[in-house]
Coordinates of C-alpha atoms in Angstrom, one line a residue:
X1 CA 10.9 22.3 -2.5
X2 CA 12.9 22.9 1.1
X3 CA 14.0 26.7 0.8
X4 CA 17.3 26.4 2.9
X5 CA 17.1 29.8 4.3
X6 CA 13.6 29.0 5.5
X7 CA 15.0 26.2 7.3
X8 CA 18.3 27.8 8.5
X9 CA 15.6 30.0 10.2
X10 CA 14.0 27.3 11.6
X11 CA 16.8 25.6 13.2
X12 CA 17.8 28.4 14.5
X13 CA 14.2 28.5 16.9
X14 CA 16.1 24.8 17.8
X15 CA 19.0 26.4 18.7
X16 CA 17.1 29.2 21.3
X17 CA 15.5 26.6 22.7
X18 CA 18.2 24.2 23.3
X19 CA 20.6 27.6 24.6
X20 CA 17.6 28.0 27.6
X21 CA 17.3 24.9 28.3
X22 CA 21.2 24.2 29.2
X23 CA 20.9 27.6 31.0
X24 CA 17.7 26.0 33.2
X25 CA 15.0 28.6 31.5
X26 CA 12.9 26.3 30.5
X27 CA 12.3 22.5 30.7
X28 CA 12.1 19.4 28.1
X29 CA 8.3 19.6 27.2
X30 CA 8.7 23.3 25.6
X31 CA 12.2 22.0 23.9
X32 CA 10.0 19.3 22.8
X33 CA 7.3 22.0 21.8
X34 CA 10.5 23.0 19.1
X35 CA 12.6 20.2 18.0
X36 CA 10.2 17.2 18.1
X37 CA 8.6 17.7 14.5
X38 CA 12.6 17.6 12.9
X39 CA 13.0 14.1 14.6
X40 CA 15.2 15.5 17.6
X41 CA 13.9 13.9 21.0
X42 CA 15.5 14.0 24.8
X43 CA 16.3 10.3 26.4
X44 CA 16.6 9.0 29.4
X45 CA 20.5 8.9 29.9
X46 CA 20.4 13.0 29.6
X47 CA 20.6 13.5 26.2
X48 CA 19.1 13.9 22.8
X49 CA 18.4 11.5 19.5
X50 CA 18.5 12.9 16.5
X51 CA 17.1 11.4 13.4
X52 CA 18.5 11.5 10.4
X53 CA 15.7 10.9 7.6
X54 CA 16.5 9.6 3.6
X55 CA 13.6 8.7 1.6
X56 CA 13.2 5.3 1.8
X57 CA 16.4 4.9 3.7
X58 CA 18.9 5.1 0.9
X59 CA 22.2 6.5 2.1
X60 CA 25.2 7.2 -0.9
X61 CA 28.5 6.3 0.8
X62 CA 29.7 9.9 1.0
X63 CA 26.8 10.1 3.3
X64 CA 28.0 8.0 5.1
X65 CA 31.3 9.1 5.8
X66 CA 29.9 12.6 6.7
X67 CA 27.7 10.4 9.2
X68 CA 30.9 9.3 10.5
X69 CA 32.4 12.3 10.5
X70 CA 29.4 13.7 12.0
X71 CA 29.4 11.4 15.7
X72 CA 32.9 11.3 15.8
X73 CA 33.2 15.4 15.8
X74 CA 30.2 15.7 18.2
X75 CA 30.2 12.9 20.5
X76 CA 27.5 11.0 19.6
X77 CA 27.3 7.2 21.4
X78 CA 25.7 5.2 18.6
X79 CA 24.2 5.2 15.4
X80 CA 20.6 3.0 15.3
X81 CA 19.1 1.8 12.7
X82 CA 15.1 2.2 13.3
X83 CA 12.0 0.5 11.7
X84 CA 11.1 3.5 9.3
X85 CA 14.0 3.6 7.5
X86 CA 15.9 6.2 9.3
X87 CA 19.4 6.5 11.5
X88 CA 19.0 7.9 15.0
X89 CA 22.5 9.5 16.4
X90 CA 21.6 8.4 20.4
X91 CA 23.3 9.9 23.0
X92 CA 23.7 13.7 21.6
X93 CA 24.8 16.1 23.9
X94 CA 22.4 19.0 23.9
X95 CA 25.1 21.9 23.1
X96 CA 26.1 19.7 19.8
X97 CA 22.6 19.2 18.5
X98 CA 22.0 22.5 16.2
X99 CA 25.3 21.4 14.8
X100 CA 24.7 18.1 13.7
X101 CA 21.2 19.5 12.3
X102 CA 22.8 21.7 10.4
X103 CA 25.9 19.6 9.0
X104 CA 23.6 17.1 7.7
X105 CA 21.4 19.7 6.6
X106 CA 23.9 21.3 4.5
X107 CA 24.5 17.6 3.1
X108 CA 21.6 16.6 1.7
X109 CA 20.2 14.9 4.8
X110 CA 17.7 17.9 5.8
X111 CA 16.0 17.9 9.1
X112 CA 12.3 18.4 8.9
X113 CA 9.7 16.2 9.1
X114 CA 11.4 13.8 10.7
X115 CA 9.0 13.0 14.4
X116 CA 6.2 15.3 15.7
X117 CA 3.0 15.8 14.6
X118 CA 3.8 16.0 10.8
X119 CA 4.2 14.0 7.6
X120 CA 7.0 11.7 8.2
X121 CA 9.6 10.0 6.3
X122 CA 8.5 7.9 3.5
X123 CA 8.9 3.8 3.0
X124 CA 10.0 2.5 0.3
X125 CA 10.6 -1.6 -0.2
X126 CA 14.6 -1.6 0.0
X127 CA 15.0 -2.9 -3.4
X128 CA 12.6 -1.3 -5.6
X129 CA 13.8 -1.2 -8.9
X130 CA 16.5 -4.0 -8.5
X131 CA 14.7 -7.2 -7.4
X132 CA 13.5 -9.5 -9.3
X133 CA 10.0 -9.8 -7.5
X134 CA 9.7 -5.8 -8.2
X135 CA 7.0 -4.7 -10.2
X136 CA 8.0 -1.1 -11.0
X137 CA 10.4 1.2 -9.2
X138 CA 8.1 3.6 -6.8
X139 CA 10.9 5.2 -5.3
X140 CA 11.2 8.2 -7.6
X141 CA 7.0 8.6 -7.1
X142 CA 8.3 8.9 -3.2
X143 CA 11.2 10.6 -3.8
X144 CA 8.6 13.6 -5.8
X145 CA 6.0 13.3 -3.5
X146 CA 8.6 13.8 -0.6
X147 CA 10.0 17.1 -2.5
X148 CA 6.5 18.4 -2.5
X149 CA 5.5 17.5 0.8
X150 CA 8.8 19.5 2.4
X151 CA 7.2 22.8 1.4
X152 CA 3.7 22.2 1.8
X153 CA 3.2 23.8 5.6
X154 CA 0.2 22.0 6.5
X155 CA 1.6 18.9 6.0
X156 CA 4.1 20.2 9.7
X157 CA 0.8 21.3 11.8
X158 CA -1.0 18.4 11.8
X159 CA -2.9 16.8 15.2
X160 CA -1.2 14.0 15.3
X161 CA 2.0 12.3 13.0
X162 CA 1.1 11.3 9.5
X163 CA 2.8 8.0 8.0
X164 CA 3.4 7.0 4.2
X165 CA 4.6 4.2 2.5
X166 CA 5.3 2.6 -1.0
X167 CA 5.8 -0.9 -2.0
X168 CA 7.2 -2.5 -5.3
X169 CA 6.7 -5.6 -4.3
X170 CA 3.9 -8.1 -4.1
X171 CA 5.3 -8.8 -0.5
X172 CA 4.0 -5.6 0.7
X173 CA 7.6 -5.0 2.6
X174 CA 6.6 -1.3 2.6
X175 CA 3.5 -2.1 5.1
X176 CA 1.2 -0.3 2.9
X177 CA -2.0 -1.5 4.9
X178 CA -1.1 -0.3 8.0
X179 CA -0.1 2.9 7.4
X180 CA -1.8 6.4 7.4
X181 CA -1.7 6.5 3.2
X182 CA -0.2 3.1 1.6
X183 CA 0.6 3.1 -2.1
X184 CA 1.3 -0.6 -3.5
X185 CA 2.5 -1.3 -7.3
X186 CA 0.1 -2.5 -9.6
X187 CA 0.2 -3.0 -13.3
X188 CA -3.1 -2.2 -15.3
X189 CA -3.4 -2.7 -19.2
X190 CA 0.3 -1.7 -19.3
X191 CA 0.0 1.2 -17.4
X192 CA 2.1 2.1 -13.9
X193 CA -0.4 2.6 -10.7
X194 CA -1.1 2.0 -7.2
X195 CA -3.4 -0.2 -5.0
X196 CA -4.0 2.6 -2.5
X197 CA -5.1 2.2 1.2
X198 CA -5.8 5.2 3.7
X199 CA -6.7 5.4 7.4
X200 CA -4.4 1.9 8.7
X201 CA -1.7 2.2 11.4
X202 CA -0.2 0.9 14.7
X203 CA -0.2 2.0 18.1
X204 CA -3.8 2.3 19.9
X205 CA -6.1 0.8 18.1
X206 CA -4.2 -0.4 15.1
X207 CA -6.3 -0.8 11.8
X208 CA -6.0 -2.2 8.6
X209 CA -5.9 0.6 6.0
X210 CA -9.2 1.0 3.8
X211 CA -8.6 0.8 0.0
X212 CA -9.5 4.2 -1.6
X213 CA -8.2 3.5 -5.3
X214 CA -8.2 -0.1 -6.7
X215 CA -6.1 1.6 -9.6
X216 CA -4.4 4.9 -9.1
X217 CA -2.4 6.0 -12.0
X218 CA 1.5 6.4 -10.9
X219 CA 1.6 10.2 -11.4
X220 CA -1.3 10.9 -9.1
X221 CA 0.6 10.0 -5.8
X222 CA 1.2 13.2 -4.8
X223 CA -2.2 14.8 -5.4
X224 CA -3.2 12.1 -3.3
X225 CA -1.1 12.5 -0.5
X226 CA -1.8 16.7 -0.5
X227 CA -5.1 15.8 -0.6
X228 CA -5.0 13.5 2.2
X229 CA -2.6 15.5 4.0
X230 CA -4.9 18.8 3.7
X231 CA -7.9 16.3 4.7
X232 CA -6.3 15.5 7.9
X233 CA -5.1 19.3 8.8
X234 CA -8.6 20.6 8.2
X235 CA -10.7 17.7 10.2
X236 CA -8.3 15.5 12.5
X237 CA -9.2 15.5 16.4
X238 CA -6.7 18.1 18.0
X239 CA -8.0 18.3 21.2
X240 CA -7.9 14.2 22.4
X241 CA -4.3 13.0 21.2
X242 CA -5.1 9.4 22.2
X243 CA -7.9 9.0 19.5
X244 CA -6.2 11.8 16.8
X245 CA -4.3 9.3 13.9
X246 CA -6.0 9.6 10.8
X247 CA -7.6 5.8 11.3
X248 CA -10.3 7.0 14.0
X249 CA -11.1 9.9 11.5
X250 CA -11.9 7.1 9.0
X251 CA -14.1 5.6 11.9
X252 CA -15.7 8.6 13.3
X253 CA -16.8 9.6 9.6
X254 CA -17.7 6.0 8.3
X255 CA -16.0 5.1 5.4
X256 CA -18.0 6.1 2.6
X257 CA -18.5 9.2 3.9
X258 CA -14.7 9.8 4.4
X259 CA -14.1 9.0 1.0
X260 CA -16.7 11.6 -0.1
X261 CA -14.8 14.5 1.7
X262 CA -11.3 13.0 0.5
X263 CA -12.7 13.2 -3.3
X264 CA -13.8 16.7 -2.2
X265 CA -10.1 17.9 -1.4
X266 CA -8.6 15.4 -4.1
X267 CA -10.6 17.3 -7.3
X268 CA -9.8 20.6 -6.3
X269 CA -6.0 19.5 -5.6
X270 CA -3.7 20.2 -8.5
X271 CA 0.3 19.5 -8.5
X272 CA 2.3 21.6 -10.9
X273 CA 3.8 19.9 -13.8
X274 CA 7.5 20.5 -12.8
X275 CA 7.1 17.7 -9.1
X276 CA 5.9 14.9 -11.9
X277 CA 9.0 14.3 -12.9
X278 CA 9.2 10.5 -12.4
X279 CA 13.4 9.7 -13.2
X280 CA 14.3 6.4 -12.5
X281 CA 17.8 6.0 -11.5
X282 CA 20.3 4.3 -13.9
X283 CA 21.1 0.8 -12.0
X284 CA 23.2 -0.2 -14.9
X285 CA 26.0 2.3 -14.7
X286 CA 26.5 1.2 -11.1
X287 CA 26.4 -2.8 -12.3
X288 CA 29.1 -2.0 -14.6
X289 CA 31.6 -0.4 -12.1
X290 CA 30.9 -3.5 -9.7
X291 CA 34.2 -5.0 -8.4
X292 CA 34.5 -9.0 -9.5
X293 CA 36.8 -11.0 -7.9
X294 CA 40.5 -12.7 -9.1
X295 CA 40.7 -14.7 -6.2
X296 CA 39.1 -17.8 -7.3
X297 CA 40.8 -20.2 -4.8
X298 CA 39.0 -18.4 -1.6
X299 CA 38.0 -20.6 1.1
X300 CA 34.9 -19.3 3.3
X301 CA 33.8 -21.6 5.9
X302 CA 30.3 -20.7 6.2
X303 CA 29.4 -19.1 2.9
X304 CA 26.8 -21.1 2.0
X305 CA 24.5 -21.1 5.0
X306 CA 25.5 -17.1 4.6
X307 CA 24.8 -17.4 0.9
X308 CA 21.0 -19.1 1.9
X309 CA 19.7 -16.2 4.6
X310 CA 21.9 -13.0 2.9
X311 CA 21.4 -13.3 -0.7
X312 CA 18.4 -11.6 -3.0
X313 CA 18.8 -12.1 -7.2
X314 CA 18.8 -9.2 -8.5
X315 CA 16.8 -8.1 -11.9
X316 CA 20.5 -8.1 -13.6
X317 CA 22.3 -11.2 -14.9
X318 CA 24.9 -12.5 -11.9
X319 CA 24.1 -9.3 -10.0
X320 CA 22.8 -9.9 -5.9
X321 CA 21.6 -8.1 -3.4
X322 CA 23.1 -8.4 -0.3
X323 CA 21.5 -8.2 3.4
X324 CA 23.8 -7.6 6.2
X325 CA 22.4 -8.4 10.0
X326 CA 23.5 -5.9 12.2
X327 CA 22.8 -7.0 15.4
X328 CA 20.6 -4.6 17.8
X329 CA 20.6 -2.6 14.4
X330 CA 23.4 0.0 16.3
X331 CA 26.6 1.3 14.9
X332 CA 29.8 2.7 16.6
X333 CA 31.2 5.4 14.3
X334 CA 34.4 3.2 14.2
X335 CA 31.9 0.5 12.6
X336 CA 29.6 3.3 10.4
X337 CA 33.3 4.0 8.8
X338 CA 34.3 0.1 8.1
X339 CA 30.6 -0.4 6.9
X340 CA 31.9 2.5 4.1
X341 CA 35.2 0.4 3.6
X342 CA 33.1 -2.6 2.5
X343 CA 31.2 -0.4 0.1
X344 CA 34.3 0.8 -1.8
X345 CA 35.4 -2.5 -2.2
X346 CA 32.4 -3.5 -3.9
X347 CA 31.9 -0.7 -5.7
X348 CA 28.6 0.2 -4.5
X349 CA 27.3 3.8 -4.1
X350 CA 25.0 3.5 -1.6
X351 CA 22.8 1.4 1.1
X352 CA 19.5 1.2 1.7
X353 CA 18.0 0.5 5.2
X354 CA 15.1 -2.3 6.4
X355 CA 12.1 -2.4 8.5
X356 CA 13.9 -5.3 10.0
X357 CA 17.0 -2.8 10.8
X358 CA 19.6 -4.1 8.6
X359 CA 20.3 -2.8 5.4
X360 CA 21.4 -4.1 1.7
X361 CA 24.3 -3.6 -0.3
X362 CA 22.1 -3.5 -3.2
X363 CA 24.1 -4.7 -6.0
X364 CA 27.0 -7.1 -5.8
X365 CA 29.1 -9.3 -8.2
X366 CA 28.4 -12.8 -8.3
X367 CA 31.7 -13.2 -8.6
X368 CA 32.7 -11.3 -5.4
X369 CA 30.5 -12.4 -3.0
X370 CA 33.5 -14.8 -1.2
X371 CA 35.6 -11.8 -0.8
X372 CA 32.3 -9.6 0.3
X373 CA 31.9 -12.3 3.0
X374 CA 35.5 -12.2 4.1
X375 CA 35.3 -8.4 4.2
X376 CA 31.9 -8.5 6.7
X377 CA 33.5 -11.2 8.8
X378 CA 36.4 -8.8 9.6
X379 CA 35.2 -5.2 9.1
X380 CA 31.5 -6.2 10.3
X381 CA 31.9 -9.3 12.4
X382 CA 31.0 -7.1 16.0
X383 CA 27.3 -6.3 14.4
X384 CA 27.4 -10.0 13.0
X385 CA 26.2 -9.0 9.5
X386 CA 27.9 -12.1 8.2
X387 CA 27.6 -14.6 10.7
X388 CA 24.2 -16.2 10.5
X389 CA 24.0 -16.5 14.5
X390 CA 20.8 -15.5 16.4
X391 CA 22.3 -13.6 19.0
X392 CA 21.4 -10.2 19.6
X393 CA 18.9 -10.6 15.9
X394 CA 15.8 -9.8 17.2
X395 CA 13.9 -6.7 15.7
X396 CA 13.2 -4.9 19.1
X397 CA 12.4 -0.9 19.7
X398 CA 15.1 0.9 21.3
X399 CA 13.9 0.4 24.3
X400 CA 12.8 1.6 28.1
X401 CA 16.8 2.7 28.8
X402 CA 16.3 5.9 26.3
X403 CA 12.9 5.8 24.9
X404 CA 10.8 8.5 27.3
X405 CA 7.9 6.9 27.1
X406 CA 8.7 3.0 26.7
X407 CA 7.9 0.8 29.6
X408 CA 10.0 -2.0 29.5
X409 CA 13.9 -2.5 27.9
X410 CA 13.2 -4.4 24.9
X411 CA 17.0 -4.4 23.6
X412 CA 17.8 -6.4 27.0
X413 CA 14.6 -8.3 26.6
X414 CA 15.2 -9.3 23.0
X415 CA 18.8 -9.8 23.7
X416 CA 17.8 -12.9 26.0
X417 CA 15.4 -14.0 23.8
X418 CA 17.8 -14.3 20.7
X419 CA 20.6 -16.4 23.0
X420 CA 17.8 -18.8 23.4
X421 CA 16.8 -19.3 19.5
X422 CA 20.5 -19.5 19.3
X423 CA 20.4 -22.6 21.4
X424 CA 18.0 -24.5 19.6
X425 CA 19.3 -23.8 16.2
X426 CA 22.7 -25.3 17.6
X427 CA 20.5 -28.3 18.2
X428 CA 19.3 -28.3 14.9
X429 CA 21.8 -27.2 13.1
X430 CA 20.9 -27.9 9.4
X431 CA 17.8 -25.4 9.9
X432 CA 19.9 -22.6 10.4
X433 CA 20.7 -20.8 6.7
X434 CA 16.8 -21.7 5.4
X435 CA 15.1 -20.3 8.4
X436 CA 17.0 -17.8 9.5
X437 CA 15.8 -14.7 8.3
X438 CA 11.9 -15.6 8.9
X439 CA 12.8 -16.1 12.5
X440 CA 14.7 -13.2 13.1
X441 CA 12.0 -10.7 10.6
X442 CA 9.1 -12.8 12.3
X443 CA 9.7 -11.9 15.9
X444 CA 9.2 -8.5 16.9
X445 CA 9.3 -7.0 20.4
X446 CA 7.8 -3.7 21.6
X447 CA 8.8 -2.2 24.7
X448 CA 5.3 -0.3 25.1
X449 CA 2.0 -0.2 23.4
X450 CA 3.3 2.5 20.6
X451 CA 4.4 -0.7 17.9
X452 CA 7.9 0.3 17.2
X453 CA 8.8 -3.1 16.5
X454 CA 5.8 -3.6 14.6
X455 CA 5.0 -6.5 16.5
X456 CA 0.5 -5.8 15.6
X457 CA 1.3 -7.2 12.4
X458 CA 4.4 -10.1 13.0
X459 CA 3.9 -13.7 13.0
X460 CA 5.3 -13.4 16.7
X461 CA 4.8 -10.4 18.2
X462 CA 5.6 -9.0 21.7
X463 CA 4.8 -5.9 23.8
X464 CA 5.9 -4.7 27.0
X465 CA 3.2 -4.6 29.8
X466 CA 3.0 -5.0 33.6
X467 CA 0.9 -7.3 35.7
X468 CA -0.1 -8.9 38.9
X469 CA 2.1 -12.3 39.5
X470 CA 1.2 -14.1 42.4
X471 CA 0.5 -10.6 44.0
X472 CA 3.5 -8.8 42.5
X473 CA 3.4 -6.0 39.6
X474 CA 5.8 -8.4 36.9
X475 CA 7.4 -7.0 34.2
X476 CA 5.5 -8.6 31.3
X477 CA 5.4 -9.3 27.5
X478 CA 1.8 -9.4 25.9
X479 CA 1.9 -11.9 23.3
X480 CA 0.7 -11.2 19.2
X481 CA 0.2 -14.5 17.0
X482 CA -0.5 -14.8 13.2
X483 CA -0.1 -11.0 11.8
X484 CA 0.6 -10.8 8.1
X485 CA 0.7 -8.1 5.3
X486 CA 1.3 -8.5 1.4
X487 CA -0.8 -7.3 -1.7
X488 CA -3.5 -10.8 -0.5
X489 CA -4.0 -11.0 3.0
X490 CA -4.1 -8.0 5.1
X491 CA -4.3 -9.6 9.2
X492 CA -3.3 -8.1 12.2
X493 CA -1.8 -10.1 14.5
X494 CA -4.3 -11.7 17.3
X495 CA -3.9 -10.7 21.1
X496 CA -6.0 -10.4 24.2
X497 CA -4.6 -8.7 27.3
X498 CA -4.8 -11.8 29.1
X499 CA -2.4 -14.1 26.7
X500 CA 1.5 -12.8 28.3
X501 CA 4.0 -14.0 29.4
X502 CA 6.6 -13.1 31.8
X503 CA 9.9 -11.4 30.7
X504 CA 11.6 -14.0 32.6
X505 CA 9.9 -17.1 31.3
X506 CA 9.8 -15.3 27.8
X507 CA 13.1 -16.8 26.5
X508 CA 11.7 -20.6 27.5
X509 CA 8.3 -19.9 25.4
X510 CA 9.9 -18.8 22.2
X511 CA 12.5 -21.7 22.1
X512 CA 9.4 -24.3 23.1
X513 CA 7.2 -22.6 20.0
X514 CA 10.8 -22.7 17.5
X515 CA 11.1 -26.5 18.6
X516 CA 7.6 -27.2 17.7
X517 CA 7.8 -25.9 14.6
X518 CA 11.2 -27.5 13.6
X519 CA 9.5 -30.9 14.9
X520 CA 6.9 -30.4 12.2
X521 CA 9.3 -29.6 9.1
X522 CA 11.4 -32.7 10.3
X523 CA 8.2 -34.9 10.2
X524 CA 8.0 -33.7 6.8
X525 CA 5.7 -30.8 6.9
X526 CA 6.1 -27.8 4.3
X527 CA 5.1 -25.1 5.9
X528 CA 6.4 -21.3 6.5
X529 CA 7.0 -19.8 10.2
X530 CA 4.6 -17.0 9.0
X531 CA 1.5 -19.6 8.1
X532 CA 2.9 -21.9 11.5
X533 CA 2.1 -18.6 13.4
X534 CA -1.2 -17.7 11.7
X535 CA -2.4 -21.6 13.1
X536 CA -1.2 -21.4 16.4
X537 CA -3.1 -21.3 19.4
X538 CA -2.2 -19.7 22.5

C-alpha cells in the first residue's frame, strides 16, 4: 500500500531537483536520475511530460475534470493518450511539475511507477468485465497486484523497466505475450486462472513471452508477479542496459533453468491475506442510472457506418460499449472538459483508455446511442471520435518533435499516411464502417526502434530508420508484415533491415497494399486485414 507521507517525501527529492536545474546547477540526465521512475520526462520543445498512470487506464469522470482543471491551472499544451494505458500532460513547464505531481497525487492518481527502471503501470483489456467475449473480469487481480507492488521497494530499483499485463479476453488485447509477465484468462474445471507467459517484450530484440503456468489459479497473481519482480532485482544485467529487459535473462539462463530459479523465489514468496481481496465492481448499478433517450424522431446522417466501427455489445441486455477515435490520441483541456460533458449525459462514471489510443465509454443505452452520436459530432468532432474518417487515425508514438530519443516524427509521418487511406476509402466507399477499425488498430508507426506503437507485433507495422538513397542519408520507415497476438497464435511481425521504404513514398505504399486488399474482398474473398497481412510478401 502507497504511504502518502513516504511519497510526499519523495516528490519532494523531484522538487530539489527540478529547483537546480531552473537555477543551471545541474543538467537533465541527473533530473532524469530523479523524476524518470514517476513517469516525468524532459522533451525536446523545453519542457517536461508527465504521466499520469490508472490501472488499466480507467479514469472516473471526477478525474477527469481535476485533469482539466489540472492543464488549465498549470499550463500544460496537451493531453496524449499513450499505448499503455496512461495520459501524458506534454509541454509542462518545469516550475509547475511538483505541482501537478502532487495534485493528482492527492487525487487518487499517484505518481510512482509510472517510467524508469521499475514496475510499470499495468494493462488491462478495456472491457474486462463488460464484454461479451470476456471471460472473467482480471482487473480487480490488477488492481491488487498493483496495491502491492506500490510498496514493494524492489519492484523501483530494477536494471531495466518491468512491464505487466492482463487479458479477459480470448483476443489477447492486453498483449500478454509480449510483455515482461502476461497473465491471460482461462477457465479450468470451474475455477478462475491464468495462462501465464514471462520474459516477452518489444524494443531490441523483441520476444515472444515463455509460458510459465498453463493454469495459474486467479489469486496467485501477485505472488507471481513479487516473485518475478524479486527474480529480476536479484539477477537482471545492470551493467549493459541494451541487453538488461527481463527477455535476455530468459535467454542467458535457458528456459528451463530460468524457471527453476523463478520456482525458487515463487515458494518462498508469500502475500498476506488482506491484498487477496478480489471485488469486482458492481456494473449493474451504473447500467441502471444510464440515460435513455425520448427523442425518438433523431436523424443522424452517418450513424450506421458509426454504429458498424464504434459499437461493442455489452454482457447486459441493450447495453453497448462505445469506442471514440480521437485522432493523434491528444486532448486540449477545452476538449478533456467536453469529453466529461458527454459522460454526464450518458450517465457514465468513467472511461477506460486503448492500446490503440482511444478510449470507451463503457456502458451506453441502446436507446441513446443517436443522441451519444450527436453529442461526439459537436463536443468531440475536432478529435473525430464520431466521424469514421481516416485522417489523422493512425496509431503512431509521439514522435521525434518531443520524444528525446525518437528518430523520426511519426505523428507527421502517420498524419500523411492516414490522408492517403482516406483517399481510397472515398473510392470505395461502402468499405469504410466494416473495415475501419482493423485498418486504423492494424497500422502502427514507430518513430525509433523502442516499439511505442507496437508496430513488432501489427499486421502493418512501421519504424523509423535512416538510409543511403541514391547517396543521400533518407529519412526511412522499416517495414513489419503479419504480427499477431491472441490466446492461439503468438507471431511477431516479419522484418529485415533491408525491406523500407521511404517516408516520402510511404503514403503511395500503404494506399497500393489497402487497394489490393479491397480488390480481393470485391472479388469475393473473405478474408481479415490481419490474415491479408500475415500472407503478404514484401
Amino acid at each position: 500500500m502507497i504511504l502518502q507521507e513516504n511519497l510526499k517525501l519523495e516528490h519532494l527529492e523531484i522538487k530539489k531537483a527540478l529547483e537546480k536545474y531552473t537555477a543551471g546547477e545541474i543538467k537533465i540526465p541527473d533530473v532524469k536520475k530523479v523524476t524518470a521512475n514517476y513517469g516525468i520526462y524532459n522533451t525536446r520543445d523545453g519542457k517536461f511530460m508527465t504521466r499520469i498512470r490508472q490501472v488499466g487506464g480507467e479514469f472516473s469522470l471526477s478525474k477527469i475534470k481535476k485533469i482539466v482543471e489540472i492543464m488549465e491551472k498549470n499550463d500544460v499544451s496537451f493531453a496524449h493518450v499513450s499505448t499503455r494505458d496512461s495520459i501524458q500532460l506534454q509541454g509542462v513547464p518545469a516550475d509547475n511539475v511538483y505541482d501537478i505531481v502532487r495534485e493528482c497525487t492527492e487525487n487518487g492518481m499517484p505518481f510512482k511507477g509510472g517510467g524508469g527502471n521499475a514496475y510499470r503501470n499495468p494493462l488491462v483489456s478495456p472491457l474486462s468485465g463488460i464484454s461479451k467475449e470476456n471471460i472473467f473480469d482480471v482487473r480487480p487481480y490488477a488492481l491488487q497486484t498493483d496495491l502491492f507492488m506500490q510498496s514493494f521497494e524492489k519492484a523501483f530499483n530494477l536494471g531495466r523497466k518491468f512491464k505487466i499485463s492482463f487479458s479477459s479476453e480470448a483476443e489477447d488485447n492486453g498483449h500478454t505475450a509480449v510483455n515482461d509477465l502476461g497473465f491471460l484468462a482461462k477457465i479450468k474445471d470451474g475455477e478462475k486462472g491464468f495462462l501465464v507467459y514471462a520474459g516477452g517484450g518489444m524494443g531490441r530484440g523483441p520476444a515472444i513471452g515463455k509460458v510459465l503456468f498453463d493454469f495459474l489459479p486467479a489469486d496467485e497473481c501477485i505472488r507471481v508477479s513479487v516473485a518475478l519482480v524479486e527474480l529480476f532485482h536479484d539477477h537482471g544485467e545492470r551493467s549493459n542496459r541494451s541487453k538488461a529487459r527481463l527477455r535476455f535473462l530468459v535467454d542467458k539462463l535457458d528456459f528451463e533453468e530460468f524457471q527453476k530459479l523463478f520456482l525458487e523465489y515463487y515458494n518462498k514468496t508469500i502475500i498476506p491475506k488482506e491484498y487477496k481481496n478480489y471485488i469486482e465492481k458492481n456494473y449493474k448499478d451504473v447500467v441502471n442510472s444510464l440515460n435513455e433517450s425520448s427523442n425518438e424522431s433523431i436523424q443522424t446522417k452517418g450513424f450506421e457506418t458509426w454504429e458498424k466501427a464504434a459499437l461493442k455489445e455489452s454482457i447486459f441486455q441493450d447495453i453497448f460499449s462505445v469506442r471514440l477515435f480521437i485522432g493523434g490520441g491528444n486532448f486540449s483541456s477545452e476538449n478533456l472538459k467536453n469529453l466529461a460533458y458527454v459522460l454526464e449525459k450518458v450517465n457514465c462514471p468513467f472511461v477506460r483508455l486503448t492500446t490503440e489510443q482511444d478510449l470507451y465509454i463503457p456502458l451506453v443505452h441502446k436507446k441513446f446511442l443517436p443522441e451519444l452520436y450527436i453529442f461526439l459530432k459537436e463536443n468531440l468532432n475536432k478529435q473525430g471520435a464520431a466521424n469514421i474518417n481516416f485522417q489523422d487515425h493512425t496509431v503512431t508514438c509521439i514522435g521525434a518533435s518531443l520524444c528525446g530519443i525518437g528518430l523520426l516524427d511519426s505523428q507527421v509521418i502517420g498524419k500523411s499516411i492516414s490522408y492517403k487511406i482516406e483517399e481510397l476509402f472515398d473510392k470505395y466507399p461502402e468499405y469504410r464502417g466494416d473495415l475501419y477499425t482493423q485498418i486504423i488498430d492494424g497500422i502502427r508507426i514507430s518513430g525509433c526502434s523502442s516499439s511505442c506503437a507496437v508496430n513488432q507485433i501489427a499486421p502493418l507495422g512501421f519504424m523509423g530508420v535512416k538510409k543511403m538513397v541514391d547517396g543521400v542519408v533518407t529519412d526511412c520507415l522499416q517495414v513489419f508484415i503479419g504480427g499477431k497476438i491472441d490466446s492461439e497464435t503468438q507471431t511477431l511481425s516479419k522484418t529485415h533491415p533491408d525491406k523500407f521504404v521511404t517516408v516520402e513514398k510511404a503514403p503511395e505504399f500503404v494506399f497500393s497494399l489497402l487497394e489490393a486488399y479491397i480488390l480481393q474482398l470485391k472479388n469475393g474473398k473473405t478474408i481479415s486485414f490481419e490474415e491479408y497481412m500475415q500472407n503478404y510478401q514484401y
